Short mmCIF file of C-alpha atoms in Angstrom, two decimals:
data_model
loop_
_atom_site.label_atom_id
_atom_site.label_comp_id
_atom_site.label_asym_id
_atom_site.label_seq_id
_atom_site.Cartn_x
_atom_site.Cartn_y
_atom_site.Cartn_z
CA MET A 1 -1.55 -17.20 12.12
CA ARG A 2 1.94 -15.72 11.51
CA ILE A 3 2.09 -14.23 8.01
CA TYR A 4 4.93 -12.71 5.99
CA ILE A 5 4.17 -10.52 2.98
CA ALA A 6 6.82 -10.78 0.25
CA ALA A 7 6.70 -7.62 -1.87
CA SER A 8 8.70 -4.81 -3.37
CA TRP A 9 9.22 -1.47 -1.62
CA LYS A 10 7.18 0.05 -4.47
CA HIS A 11 4.17 -1.66 -2.85
CA GLN A 12 4.85 -0.18 0.60
CA HIS A 13 1.38 1.36 0.97
CA ALA A 14 -0.40 -1.77 -0.28
CA VAL A 15 1.63 -3.90 2.16
CA GLU A 16 0.73 -1.54 5.01
CA MET A 17 -2.98 -1.70 4.11
CA LEU A 18 -2.91 -5.50 3.74
CA THR A 19 -1.07 -5.72 7.07
CA ASP A 20 -3.82 -3.68 8.76
CA LEU A 21 -6.55 -5.85 7.21
CA LEU A 22 -4.85 -9.08 8.27
CA GLU A 23 -4.11 -7.84 11.78
CA SER A 24 -7.75 -6.78 12.19
CA ARG A 25 -8.59 -10.44 11.47
CA GLY A 26 -6.32 -11.56 14.32
CA HIS A 27 -3.18 -12.48 12.39
CA THR A 28 0.39 -11.59 13.33
CA ILE A 29 2.32 -9.98 10.50
CA LEU A 30 6.07 -10.44 10.37
CA SER A 31 6.66 -7.05 8.78
CA TRP A 32 9.85 -6.24 6.92
CA ILE A 33 8.51 -2.70 6.55
CA ARG A 34 8.41 -2.25 10.31
CA GLU A 35 11.84 -3.88 10.67
CA GLY A 36 13.44 -2.15 7.72
CA ARG A 37 13.87 1.47 6.83
CA PRO A 38 11.13 2.99 4.63
CA GLU A 39 13.66 5.47 3.29
CA GLU A 40 15.49 2.47 1.82
CA ALA A 41 13.09 2.72 -1.12
CA PHE A 42 14.50 6.14 -1.99
CA LEU A 43 18.23 5.42 -1.73
CA SER A 44 20.50 5.80 -4.73
CA GLN A 45 22.15 2.62 -6.03
CA LYS A 46 25.38 3.56 -4.21
CA GLU A 47 23.56 4.29 -0.94
CA LEU A 48 21.55 1.08 -1.28
CA ALA A 49 24.71 -0.97 -1.82
CA HIS A 50 26.18 0.61 1.33
CA PHE A 51 23.00 -0.16 3.31
CA ILE A 52 22.95 -3.78 2.10
CA GLU A 53 26.55 -4.27 3.26
CA SER A 54 25.99 -2.54 6.61
CA ALA A 55 25.23 -4.15 9.95
CA GLU A 56 21.69 -2.73 9.67
CA GLY A 57 21.27 -4.31 6.24
CA GLU A 58 22.44 -7.65 7.63
CA ARG A 59 19.96 -7.34 10.53
CA VAL A 60 17.06 -6.70 8.13
CA PHE A 61 18.18 -9.63 5.95
CA GLU A 62 18.28 -11.95 8.97
CA PHE A 63 14.82 -10.78 10.06
CA CYS A 64 13.41 -11.48 6.60
CA ILE A 65 14.99 -14.94 6.31
CA SER A 66 13.95 -16.02 9.80
CA SER A 67 10.43 -14.68 9.18
CA VAL A 68 10.07 -16.40 5.80
CA THR A 69 11.21 -19.74 7.23
CA SER A 70 9.12 -19.56 10.40
CA ALA A 71 5.84 -18.07 9.16
CA ASP A 72 2.67 -20.13 8.82
CA LEU A 73 1.85 -18.48 5.50
CA ILE A 74 3.56 -16.28 2.91
CA ILE A 75 1.64 -13.82 0.76
CA TYR A 76 3.37 -12.68 -2.41
CA LEU A 77 2.22 -9.27 -3.64
CA GLY A 78 2.97 -8.92 -7.34
CA ALA A 79 4.56 -7.69 -9.37
CA SER A 80 7.69 -7.57 -7.25
CA GLY A 81 11.39 -8.03 -7.81
CA CYS A 82 14.15 -10.50 -7.18
CA ASP A 83 14.23 -10.14 -3.37
CA ALA A 84 10.54 -11.00 -3.03
CA TRP A 85 10.99 -13.97 -5.38
CA ALA A 86 14.02 -15.11 -3.36
CA GLU A 87 11.74 -15.04 -0.31
CA VAL A 88 9.11 -17.06 -2.19
CA GLY A 89 11.76 -19.62 -3.14
CA THR A 90 13.00 -19.83 0.44
CA ALA A 91 9.46 -20.33 1.73
CA TYR A 92 8.72 -22.92 -0.94
CA GLY A 93 11.88 -24.83 -0.02
CA SER A 94 10.80 -24.65 3.64
CA LYS A 95 7.39 -26.13 2.72
CA ILE A 96 5.50 -23.02 3.84
CA PRO A 97 2.31 -22.36 1.85
CA ILE A 98 2.39 -19.31 -0.41
CA LEU A 99 -0.58 -17.38 -1.77
CA GLY A 100 -0.15 -14.75 -4.47
CA LEU A 101 -1.89 -11.59 -5.47
CA MET A 102 -1.45 -11.46 -9.25
CA ALA A 103 -0.61 -8.27 -11.09
CA LYS A 104 -1.06 -7.79 -14.82
CA SER A 105 2.60 -6.85 -15.14
CA GLU A 106 3.89 -10.05 -13.47
CA GLN A 107 7.04 -11.21 -15.28
CA VAL A 108 7.77 -14.53 -13.58
CA GLY A 109 7.72 -17.67 -15.70
CA ILE A 110 7.49 -21.28 -14.66
CA MET A 111 8.52 -20.51 -11.06
CA ARG A 112 5.03 -19.13 -10.52
CA HIS A 113 4.13 -22.75 -9.65
CA MET A 114 5.76 -22.20 -6.24
CA ILE A 115 2.68 -20.20 -5.33
CA LYS A 116 -0.13 -22.50 -4.20
CA ASN A 117 -2.98 -20.25 -5.37
CA TRP A 118 -3.15 -16.94 -7.22
CA TYR A 119 -5.84 -14.33 -6.53
CA GLY A 120 -6.98 -11.37 -8.58
CA SER A 121 -8.26 -9.23 -5.72
CA ILE A 122 -7.51 -8.45 -2.09
CA SER A 123 -10.99 -9.60 -1.05
CA ASP A 124 -10.50 -13.02 -2.68
CA LEU A 125 -7.08 -13.31 -1.04
CA LEU A 126 -8.49 -12.41 2.39
CA GLU A 127 -11.27 -15.00 2.00
CA ALA A 128 -8.64 -17.64 1.21
CA VAL A 129 -6.58 -16.66 4.28
CA ASP A 130 -9.71 -16.89 6.44
CA VAL A 131 -10.29 -20.46 5.25
CA ILE A 132 -6.71 -21.47 6.15
CA LYS A 133 -7.12 -20.42 9.79
#
């Protein structure tokens, strides 16, 4: 199954670990971390704005949008910011199922209904993904 993980850069290590776990189960991960630039997480606001407007920023954006609209499943890793929620909204509008890993600090309101099922642990999430196969 082709899976995209929607998450904030602050969750880089968790996304990498979840990617490894899912790939070990035979899934293909459409990874924005592999496509993007890990140093992006450490850019100043000015540098980030420049990156977003650059050709490289446009390429990463196009990768993310095409991945979100062509994946078999989206996993939202909370709590994340507006870009991850934009990806969730895009997937929801494309009728792609979305599973979420809930965080205590999650701020989203009624739009949380876009996520088909919420899980409180990685092991519960992985079990749910295994059932979808």
